[in-house]
């Protein structure tokens, strides 16, 4: 299911997609699971294949308390390298304003958000960005916190697990073992799978087998 996020800034990014990001779940500051992939911001929170895939775990964690998701914009790059990349960018464009150059490092739609979260004034010239502010930016590049509000309801969900017990289905024909002439395919079957391609394959193949036998 898509995930509703408490932070108001997320809603301003509705429609923006980010590729090659990492999302890590935290509960009571303890790291839980990490997921790499794509992210889609929506008008209530976050969605996209990676989020749909992780939402089951987030739903479980929510039963035990608050959940935070850390967004890492540069999963393959560590803090030290990012610090020098940021420093090099600010020096190369020393007389420009930070709001006009940060987009060379991060997606431009995120620039105002990151500056606000780092408490850096948009109009600040690059030569005046303090060391403390640069440090905050680098931390945000690797760990922008998203506070989970809830999972969105079943009407917004995409099935990726749950359904009829596989022991009750004859896979040679897709006929129910309990109810003769009832054929079970696709989302009806309890096959746990990541979102993003497998479900279509599942409904096509099981639909084909059922179609051949019913
Ligand atoms: C927004 C969205 C994006 C998705 N993206 C992907 C993706 O990128 N990759 C991927 O693999 N999967 C994706 N999926 C999941 C994939 O579409 C489903 O897993 C797949 O369509 C399931 O096929 P199905 O035949 O089991 O069920 P459905 O496609 O839901 O078909 C069920 C059919 O039964 C009909 N029906 C329901 N009740 C009755 C009734 N009482 N009488 C008669 N007919 C009825 C419905 O109208 C519907 O046509 C996505 C799903 C959504 C909603």
XYZ file of N, CA and C and ligand atoms in Angstrom:
695
model
N 0.849 -1.194 0.000
C 0.000 0.000 0.000
C 0.885 1.245 0.000
N 0.415 2.322 -0.615
C 1.161 3.576 -0.476
C 1.192 3.994 0.995
N 2.153 4.836 1.347
C 2.331 5.227 2.754
C 2.059 6.720 2.914
N 1.182 7.075 3.857
C 0.930 8.490 4.159
C 2.029 8.974 5.101
N 2.536 10.162 4.801
C 3.657 10.731 5.568
C 3.193 12.004 6.269
N 3.650 12.191 7.517
C 3.209 13.361 8.301
C 3.834 14.675 7.804
N 5.077 14.611 7.349
C 5.808 15.845 7.007
C 5.153 16.579 5.836
N 4.782 17.840 6.091
C 4.022 18.617 5.095
C 4.792 18.811 3.788
N 6.127 18.912 3.871
C 6.908 19.201 2.658
C 6.763 18.109 1.598
N 6.489 16.892 2.046
C 6.381 15.755 1.118
C 5.275 16.016 0.092
N 4.160 16.579 0.570
C 2.999 16.797 -0.301
C 3.313 17.780 -1.432
N 4.245 18.698 -1.159
C 4.607 19.685 -2.195
C 5.373 19.036 -3.346
N 5.868 17.829 -3.124
C 6.647 17.146 -4.168
C 5.800 16.154 -4.964
N 4.463 16.185 -4.754
C 3.584 15.207 -5.418
C 3.895 15.108 -6.906
N 4.118 13.901 -7.392
C 4.416 13.668 -8.805
C 5.902 13.498 -9.079
N 6.746 13.908 -8.134
C 8.198 13.792 -8.340
C 8.631 12.344 -8.104
N 9.451 11.824 -9.006
C 9.991 10.473 -8.790
C 11.503 10.553 -8.610
N 12.026 9.684 -7.785
C 13.471 9.599 -7.570
C 13.916 8.174 -7.865
N 14.986 8.044 -8.640
C 15.509 6.706 -8.944
C 16.737 6.447 -8.091
N 17.077 5.187 -7.952
C 18.305 4.788 -7.243
C 18.425 5.400 -5.857
N 17.358 5.311 -5.109
C 17.411 5.798 -3.722
C 17.358 4.598 -2.786
N 17.626 4.869 -1.512
C 17.474 3.795 -0.512
C 16.552 4.300 0.593
N 15.624 3.451 1.003
C 14.716 3.792 2.100
C 14.992 2.825 3.247
N 15.245 3.369 4.436
C 15.524 2.509 5.594
C 14.499 2.790 6.683
N 13.899 1.736 7.214
C 12.897 1.932 8.268
C 13.575 1.963 9.641
N 13.040 2.819 10.526
C 13.536 2.926 11.901
C 12.351 2.890 12.861
N 12.553 2.233 13.993
C 11.564 2.306 15.065
C 12.335 2.507 16.363
N 11.915 3.493 17.153
C 12.635 3.861 18.388
C 14.134 4.016 18.110
N 14.436 4.657 17.001
C 15.818 4.925 16.563
C 16.596 3.669 16.183
N 15.939 2.524 16.219
C 16.627 1.286 15.823
C 16.372 1.021 14.346
N 17.481 0.778 13.648
C 17.381 0.494 12.220
C 16.673 -0.845 12.006
N 15.757 -0.884 11.032
C 15.055 -2.125 10.740
C 15.533 -2.664 9.382
N 14.772 -2.405 8.310
C 15.153 -2.946 6.996
C 15.501 -1.816 6.022
N 16.277 -2.139 4.994
C 16.598 -1.153 3.950
C 16.129 -1.673 2.597
N 15.642 -0.775 1.777
C 15.109 -1.142 0.459
C 15.662 -0.163 -0.567
N 16.189 -0.687 -1.673
C 16.706 0.194 -2.731
C 15.763 0.206 -3.916
N 15.684 1.324 -4.617
C 14.847 1.363 -5.814
C 14.371 2.757 -6.144
N 13.103 2.826 -6.588
C 12.518 4.107 -7.009
C 11.497 4.581 -5.989
N 11.322 5.897 -5.953
C 10.357 6.488 -5.018
C 9.481 7.472 -5.777
N 8.184 7.444 -5.473
C 7.255 8.411 -6.056
C 6.608 9.183 -4.916
N 6.708 10.520 -4.953
C 5.996 11.336 -3.968
C 4.558 11.517 -4.450
N 3.606 11.435 -3.519
C 2.196 11.632 -3.872
C 1.648 12.797 -3.041
N 0.376 13.138 -3.263
C -0.170 14.272 -2.508
C -0.455 13.927 -1.043
N -0.249 12.662 -0.660
C -0.388 12.330 0.762
C 0.864 11.681 1.357
N 1.805 11.326 0.521
C 2.984 10.655 1.070
C 3.886 10.089 -0.003
N 4.154 8.782 0.088
C 5.083 8.152 -0.848
C 4.488 6.858 -1.402
N 4.894 6.543 -2.644
C 4.438 5.319 -3.289
C 5.519 4.861 -4.261
N 5.121 4.008 -5.212
C 6.106 3.454 -6.158
C 6.496 2.052 -5.717
N 7.144 1.297 -6.614
C 7.436 -0.113 -6.345
C 8.160 -0.359 -5.019
N 9.157 0.451 -4.715
C 9.937 0.211 -3.488
C 9.055 0.368 -2.250
N 8.219 1.410 -2.276
C 7.345 1.686 -1.133
C 6.280 0.592 -0.996
N 5.714 0.179 -2.126
C 4.693 -0.872 -2.074
C 5.298 -2.157 -1.516
N 6.553 -2.387 -1.895
C 7.242 -3.587 -1.436
C 7.499 -3.547 0.079
N 7.849 -2.348 0.601
C 8.204 -2.256 2.018
C 6.996 -2.030 2.921
N 5.823 -1.730 2.321
C 4.686 -1.300 3.140
C 4.191 -2.393 4.091
N 4.390 -3.656 3.697
C 3.938 -4.728 4.580
C 4.717 -4.670 5.910
N 6.049 -4.477 5.783
C 6.880 -4.395 6.988
C 6.520 -3.145 7.804
N 6.277 -2.023 7.102
C 5.911 -0.779 7.795
C 4.604 -0.984 8.572
N 3.640 -1.670 7.952
C 2.365 -1.961 8.608
C 2.573 -2.766 9.879
N 3.480 -3.739 9.824
C 3.773 -4.553 11.013
C 4.404 -3.687 12.100
N 5.386 -2.848 11.706
C 6.078 -2.003 12.688
C 5.128 -1.007 13.352
N 4.165 -0.491 12.564
C 3.228 0.511 13.105
C 2.423 -0.042 14.286
N 2.287 -1.357 14.344
C 1.546 -1.954 15.471
C 2.285 -1.722 16.787
N 3.614 -1.486 16.690
C 4.425 -1.349 17.906
C 4.848 0.088 18.192
N 4.422 1.035 17.356
C 4.759 2.443 17.627
C 5.162 3.187 16.375
N 5.724 4.379 16.623
C 6.087 5.287 15.533
C 7.121 4.658 14.597
N 6.976 4.958 13.312
C 7.954 4.471 12.328
C 8.481 5.666 11.537
N 9.783 5.701 11.367
C 10.402 6.728 10.530
C 11.101 6.039 9.375
N 11.053 6.686 8.194
C 11.778 6.153 7.038
C 12.859 7.161 6.673
N 14.086 6.685 6.564
C 15.182 7.571 6.163
C 15.386 7.441 4.659
N 15.351 8.584 3.990
C 15.578 8.611 2.537
C 17.053 8.918 2.276
N 17.725 7.990 1.606
C 19.127 8.181 1.219
C 19.150 8.469 -0.283
N 19.546 9.684 -0.638
C 19.548 10.082 -2.051
C 20.750 9.537 -2.801
N 21.778 9.110 -2.037
C 23.025 8.628 -2.653
C 23.459 7.306 -1.998
N 22.708 6.217 -2.269
C 23.021 4.965 -1.558
C 24.455 4.467 -1.751
N 25.044 4.759 -2.905
C 26.381 4.207 -3.154
C 27.512 5.142 -2.751
N 27.188 6.282 -2.158
C 28.229 7.286 -1.889
C 28.248 7.612 -0.395
N 29.439 7.652 0.199
C 29.456 7.910 1.641
C 29.546 9.407 1.966
N 29.388 9.720 3.262
C 29.351 11.112 3.729
C 30.581 11.909 3.294
N 31.755 11.274 3.409
C 33.004 12.001 3.126
C 33.043 12.451 1.671
N 32.676 11.561 0.768
C 32.702 11.915 -0.657
C 31.663 12.998 -0.940
N 30.493 12.868 -0.344
C 29.450 13.874 -0.570
C 29.882 15.234 -0.035
N 30.573 15.199 1.107
C 31.050 16.450 1.701
C 32.001 17.148 0.727
N 32.933 16.370 0.139
C 33.871 17.014 -0.796
C 33.180 17.419 -2.094
N 32.182 16.647 -2.534
C 31.463 17.047 -3.761
C 30.720 18.365 -3.537
N 30.091 18.484 -2.370
C 29.361 19.717 -2.056
C 30.331 20.893 -1.965
N 31.426 20.666 -1.270
C 32.450 21.705 -1.106
C 32.970 22.164 -2.470
N 33.269 21.192 -3.344
C 33.808 21.509 -4.677
C 32.787 22.306 -5.479
N 31.511 21.944 -5.367
C 30.458 22.651 -6.101
C 30.363 24.105 -5.631
N 30.378 24.290 -4.316
C 30.224 25.647 -3.775
C 31.434 26.525 -4.147
N 32.605 25.923 -4.192
C 33.810 26.685 -4.556
C 33.787 27.031 -6.054
N 33.379 26.051 -6.866
C 33.354 26.267 -8.326
C 32.382 27.389 -8.710
N 31.326 27.536 -7.905
C 30.282 28.538 -8.226
C 30.204 29.541 -7.075
N 31.367 30.010 -6.648
C 31.451 30.724 -5.359
C 30.569 31.981 -5.263
N 30.338 32.652 -6.389
C 29.563 33.902 -6.319
C 28.076 33.724 -6.606
N 27.668 32.488 -6.818
C 26.231 32.244 -7.055
C 25.527 31.942 -5.728
N 24.194 31.856 -5.824
C 23.435 31.528 -4.611
C 23.250 30.025 -4.524
N 23.189 29.530 -3.294
C 23.096 28.073 -3.116
C 21.847 27.497 -3.783
N 20.760 28.252 -3.754
C 19.510 27.732 -4.342
C 19.661 27.485 -5.855
N 20.614 28.180 -6.481
C 20.789 28.038 -7.926
C 21.811 26.980 -8.330
N 22.542 26.431 -7.377
C 23.574 25.444 -7.758
C 23.373 24.061 -7.156
N 22.616 23.988 -6.068
C 22.474 22.690 -5.394
C 21.816 21.637 -6.298
N 21.032 22.126 -7.265
C 20.368 21.234 -8.219
C 21.352 20.462 -9.089
N 22.635 20.838 -9.060
C 23.632 20.071 -9.818
C 24.000 18.785 -9.079
N 23.667 18.759 -7.793
C 24.020 17.598 -6.969
C 22.794 16.731 -6.663
N 21.646 17.387 -6.415
C 20.415 16.645 -6.057
C 19.310 17.048 -7.038
N 18.245 16.248 -7.148
C 17.138 16.639 -8.035
C 16.638 18.041 -7.665
N 16.439 18.887 -8.682
C 16.142 20.297 -8.398
C 14.862 20.491 -7.582
N 13.901 19.562 -7.732
C 12.659 19.705 -6.952
C 12.922 19.573 -5.449
N 14.022 18.944 -5.093
C 14.322 18.749 -3.667
C 15.096 19.908 -3.057
N 15.622 20.801 -3.919
C 16.500 21.863 -3.411
C 15.830 22.716 -2.327
N 14.623 23.303 -2.599
C 14.016 24.124 -1.549
C 13.731 23.344 -0.270
N 13.368 22.072 -0.424
C 13.063 21.242 0.750
C 14.323 21.048 1.591
N 15.417 20.659 0.929
C 16.652 20.388 1.669
C 17.180 21.654 2.339
N 17.061 22.786 1.630
C 17.544 24.034 2.224
C 16.726 24.384 3.471
N 15.421 24.164 3.377
C 14.572 24.482 4.533
C 14.881 23.548 5.711
N 15.021 22.256 5.403
C 15.307 21.301 6.486
C 16.680 21.569 7.117
N 17.601 22.090 6.319
C 18.941 22.385 6.849
C 19.000 23.793 7.437
N 17.862 24.497 7.424
C 17.769 25.873 7.939
C 18.760 26.805 7.243
N 18.858 26.663 5.918
C 19.729 27.549 5.135
C 18.841 28.479 4.321
N 19.078 29.759 4.440
C 18.317 30.762 3.695
C 18.573 30.572 2.188
N 17.483 30.527 1.398
C 17.588 30.308 -0.058
C 18.566 31.240 -0.760
N 18.587 32.490 -0.309
C 19.375 33.518 -1.012
C 20.850 33.506 -0.608
N 21.245 32.600 0.266
C 22.637 32.599 0.748
C 23.627 32.389 -0.407
N 24.619 33.292 -0.544
C 25.649 33.062 -1.575
C 26.525 31.876 -1.155
N 27.032 31.166 -2.132
C 27.811 29.956 -1.830
C 28.986 30.220 -0.886
N 29.616 31.390 -1.049
C 30.784 31.651 -0.189
C 30.404 31.850 1.275
N 29.085 32.006 1.539
C 28.667 32.232 2.933
C 27.984 31.030 3.566
N 28.013 29.901 2.876
C 27.384 28.707 3.472
C 28.353 28.139 4.513
N 27.923 28.200 5.782
C 28.812 27.802 6.871
C 29.071 26.298 6.899
N 30.167 25.956 7.562
C 30.553 24.547 7.668
C 29.431 23.727 8.316
N 28.810 24.306 9.366
C 27.716 23.607 10.064
C 26.556 23.311 9.105
N 26.253 24.279 8.231
C 25.152 24.105 7.269
C 25.500 23.051 6.230
N 26.759 23.048 5.795
C 27.184 22.039 4.806
C 27.061 20.642 5.410
N 27.428 20.559 6.700
C 27.341 19.278 7.403
C 25.881 18.809 7.454
N 24.987 19.753 7.771
C 23.557 19.399 7.845
C 23.053 18.905 6.492
N 23.489 19.577 5.422
C 23.047 19.178 4.078
C 23.495 17.763 3.756
N 24.750 17.466 4.062
C 25.271 16.127 3.753
C 24.514 15.064 4.554
N 24.206 15.382 5.809
C 23.425 14.431 6.619
C 22.066 14.207 5.961
N 21.452 15.287 5.467
C 20.143 15.152 4.810
C 20.235 14.369 3.498
N 21.341 14.548 2.769
C 21.510 13.772 1.528
C 21.400 12.279 1.833
N 21.975 11.882 2.977
C 22.019 10.460 3.319
C 20.839 10.016 4.180
N 20.195 10.987 4.847
C 19.181 10.587 5.841
C 18.132 11.700 5.986
N 17.267 11.808 4.978
C 16.149 12.751 5.114
C 15.015 11.993 5.787
N 14.597 12.434 6.988
C 13.595 11.642 7.717
C 12.168 11.869 7.228
N 11.436 10.780 7.110
C 10.017 10.828 6.732
C 9.237 10.139 7.856
N 8.342 10.883 8.501
C 7.563 10.286 9.607
C 6.305 9.631 9.057
N 6.178 8.348 9.290
C 5.025 7.616 8.750
C 3.762 7.974 9.534
N 2.708 8.320 8.793
C 1.421 8.580 9.448
C 0.626 7.265 9.511
N 0.480 6.628 8.360
C -0.279 5.362 8.288
C -0.093 4.764 6.887
N -0.562 3.546 6.733
C -0.656 2.971 5.388
C -1.992 3.423 4.814
N -2.035 3.671 3.509
C -3.318 4.040 2.913
C -4.212 2.799 2.844
N -5.505 3.006 2.685
C -6.473 1.917 2.801
C -6.456 0.937 1.635
N -7.283 -0.087 1.767
C -7.346 -1.164 0.777
C -7.723 -0.635 -0.605
N -8.470 0.486 -0.656
C -8.879 1.010 -1.965
C -7.696 1.542 -2.763
N -6.577 1.815 -2.082
C -5.380 2.306 -2.790
C -4.315 1.219 -2.880
N -4.635 0.041 -2.385
C -3.614 -1.005 -2.276
C -3.409 -1.747 -3.583
N -2.218 -2.311 -3.730
C -1.939 -3.233 -4.829
C -1.583 -4.558 -4.171
N -2.329 -5.607 -4.530
C -2.139 -6.900 -3.855
C -0.743 -7.448 -4.145
N -0.024 -7.857 -3.096
C 1.266 -8.522 -3.330
C 1.455 -9.697 -2.370
N 0.436 -9.982 -1.578
C 0.457 -11.191 -0.738
C -0.964 -11.449 -0.229
N -1.159 -12.606 0.364
C -2.482 -12.958 0.898
C -3.370 -13.553 -0.181
N -4.353 -14.345 0.245
C -5.280 -14.946 -0.711
C -5.535 -16.401 -0.379
N -5.987 -17.134 -1.384
C -6.355 -18.544 -1.167
C -5.092 -19.379 -0.914
N -5.159 -20.217 0.119
C -4.064 -21.116 0.469
C -3.690 -21.988 -0.742
N -2.388 -22.012 -1.072
C -1.960 -22.720 -2.288
C -2.210 -24.230 -2.222
N -2.302 -24.758 -0.995
C -2.575 -26.201 -0.858
C -3.971 -26.536 -1.366
N -4.820 -25.522 -1.450
C -6.204 -25.760 -1.882
C -6.365 -25.651 -3.405
N -5.219 -25.491 -4.114
C -5.306 -25.281 -5.566
C -4.477 -26.335 -6.307
N -5.058 -26.907 -7.361
C -4.322 -27.834 -8.229
C -3.610 -26.996 -9.304
N -2.269 -26.888 -9.219
C -1.537 -25.990 -10.111
C -1.448 -26.479 -11.551
N -1.813 -27.743 -11.765
C -1.794 -28.232 -13.155
C -2.972 -27.657 -13.929
N -4.038 -27.311 -13.191
C -5.261 -26.829 -13.865
C -5.748 -25.491 -13.303
N -5.248 -25.102 -12.121
C -5.691 -23.938 -11.340
C -7.105 -24.131 -10.767
N -7.582 -25.396 -10.750
C -8.904 -25.660 -10.173
C -8.796 -25.798 -8.655
N -9.798 -25.302 -7.955
C -9.828 -25.444 -6.500
C -9.927 -26.921 -6.134
N -9.184 -27.330 -5.089
C -9.293 -28.712 -4.624
C -10.537 -28.874 -3.744
N -11.105 -27.759 -3.323
C -12.268 -27.822 -2.425
C -13.587 -27.653 -3.178
N -13.563 -26.793 -4.198
C -14.807 -26.525 -4.934
C -14.585 -26.870 -6.413
N -15.105 -28.014 -6.870
C -14.897 -28.394 -8.271
C -15.407 -27.318 -9.224
N -14.707 -27.161 -10.339
C -15.033 -26.209 -11.404
C -14.881 -24.741 -10.990
N -14.229 -24.531 -9.851
C -13.866 -23.146 -9.461
C -12.374 -22.986 -9.734
N -12.009 -22.024 -10.582
C -10.601 -21.841 -10.976
C -10.074 -20.558 -10.329
N -8.897 -20.667 -9.731
C -8.345 -19.553 -8.954
C -7.048 -19.068 -9.598
N -6.983 -17.783 -9.918
C -5.791 -17.265 -10.617
C -5.381 -15.903 -10.051
N -4.176 -15.466 -10.449
C -3.707 -14.095 -10.194
C -3.754 -13.682 -8.731
N -4.323 -12.520 -8.482
C -4.342 -11.931 -7.141
C -5.099 -12.780 -6.118
N -5.893 -13.746 -6.589
C -6.654 -14.591 -5.661
C -5.732 -15.522 -4.879
N -4.514 -15.764 -5.410
C -3.636 -16.778 -4.824
C -2.696 -16.175 -3.787
N -2.454 -16.932 -2.723
C -1.562 -16.425 -1.669
C -0.094 -16.650 -2.053
N 0.392 -15.766 -2.931
C 1.803 -15.842 -3.326
C 2.452 -14.521 -2.940
N 3.404 -14.607 -2.006
C 4.093 -13.421 -1.503
C 5.118 -12.994 -2.540
N 4.996 -11.769 -3.059
C 5.915 -11.348 -4.120
C 6.174 -9.848 -4.028
N 7.321 -9.391 -4.536
C 7.552 -7.957 -4.570
C 6.640 -7.315 -5.609
N 6.237 -6.086 -5.380
C 5.418 -5.373 -6.353
C 6.294 -4.963 -7.542
N 5.716 -4.911 -8.726
C 6.468 -4.384 -9.867
C 6.825 -5.413 -10.905
N 5.835 -6.127 -11.441
C 6.103 -7.018 -12.562
C 5.647 -8.427 -12.313
N 5.910 -8.929 -11.099
C 5.607 -10.329 -10.805
C 4.102 -10.608 -10.812
N 3.302 -9.628 -10.407
C 1.856 -9.857 -10.311
C 1.250 -10.060 -11.690
N 1.733 -9.297 -12.658
C 1.196 -9.463 -14.014
C 1.589 -10.831 -14.563
N 2.857 -11.193 -14.328
C 3.313 -12.512 -14.772
C 2.449 -13.604 -14.143
N 2.166 -13.416 -12.855
C 1.361 -14.395 -12.117
C -0.038 -14.523 -12.713
N -0.699 -13.382 -12.978
C -2.083 -13.492 -13.470
C -2.109 -14.022 -14.904
N -1.091 -13.660 -15.707
C -1.084 -14.145 -17.096
C -0.861 -15.661 -17.144
N 0.156 -16.134 -16.391
C 0.475 -17.563 -16.485
C -0.622 -18.421 -15.875
N -1.100 -18.026 -14.679
C -2.150 -18.847 -14.048
C -3.452 -18.734 -14.853
N -3.711 -17.567 -15.419
C -4.905 -17.378 -16.256
C -4.835 -18.261 -17.491
N -3.631 -18.369 -18.076
C -3.452 -19.209 -19.269
C -3.739 -20.673 -18.925
N -3.141 -21.133 -17.800
C -3.317 -22.539 -17.398
C -4.797 -22.816 -17.132
N -5.462 -21.902 -16.396
C -6.891 -22.107 -16.101
C -7.700 -22.127 -17.394
N -7.369 -21.202 -18.301
C -8.097 -21.113 -19.565
C -7.981 -22.372 -20.393
N -6.846 -23.059 -20.291
C -6.630 -24.301 -21.033
C -7.455 -25.459 -20.470
N -7.855 -25.345 -19.194
C -8.489 -26.483 -18.526
C -9.945 -26.278 -18.136
N -10.450 -25.053 -18.139
C -11.822 -24.894 -17.650
C -12.838 -24.999 -18.795
C -2.339 1.013 -10.147
C -1.803 -0.391 -10.313
C -0.556 -0.579 -10.865
C -0.060 -1.877 -11.015
N 1.182 -2.036 -11.560
C 1.666 -3.265 -11.717
C 2.926 -3.459 -12.325
O 3.618 -2.520 -12.733
N 3.385 -4.725 -12.445
C 2.675 -5.792 -11.990
O 3.139 -6.921 -12.128
N 1.480 -5.642 -11.424
C 0.947 -4.403 -11.285
N -0.282 -4.264 -10.707
C -0.985 -5.451 -10.229
C -1.671 -6.204 -11.390
O -2.395 -5.282 -12.188
C -2.610 -7.225 -10.760
O -1.879 -8.093 -9.936
C -3.299 -8.060 -11.848
O -4.035 -7.225 -12.719
C -4.215 -9.079 -11.188
O -4.922 -9.754 -12.165
P -6.180 -10.607 -11.792
O -6.678 -11.161 -13.076
O -5.860 -11.529 -10.672
O -7.220 -9.565 -11.162
P -7.851 -8.253 -11.815
O -6.968 -7.678 -12.887
O -8.234 -7.398 -10.661
O -9.134 -8.818 -12.558
C -10.276 -9.160 -11.840
C -11.452 -8.885 -12.762
O -12.610 -9.397 -12.167
C -13.646 -8.466 -12.346
N -14.645 -8.722 -11.297
C -14.574 -8.436 -9.988
N -15.671 -8.828 -9.348
C -16.453 -9.412 -10.274
C -17.723 -10.037 -10.233
N -18.403 -10.165 -9.108
N -18.231 -10.512 -11.381
C -17.547 -10.409 -12.544
N -16.341 -9.831 -12.653
C -15.802 -9.332 -11.522
C -12.982 -7.132 -12.202
O -13.758 -6.115 -12.804
C -11.688 -7.396 -12.967
O -11.815 -7.153 -14.360
C -0.816 -2.991 -10.568
C -2.081 -2.785 -10.005
C -2.571 -1.504 -9.875
C -3.950 -1.310 -9.275
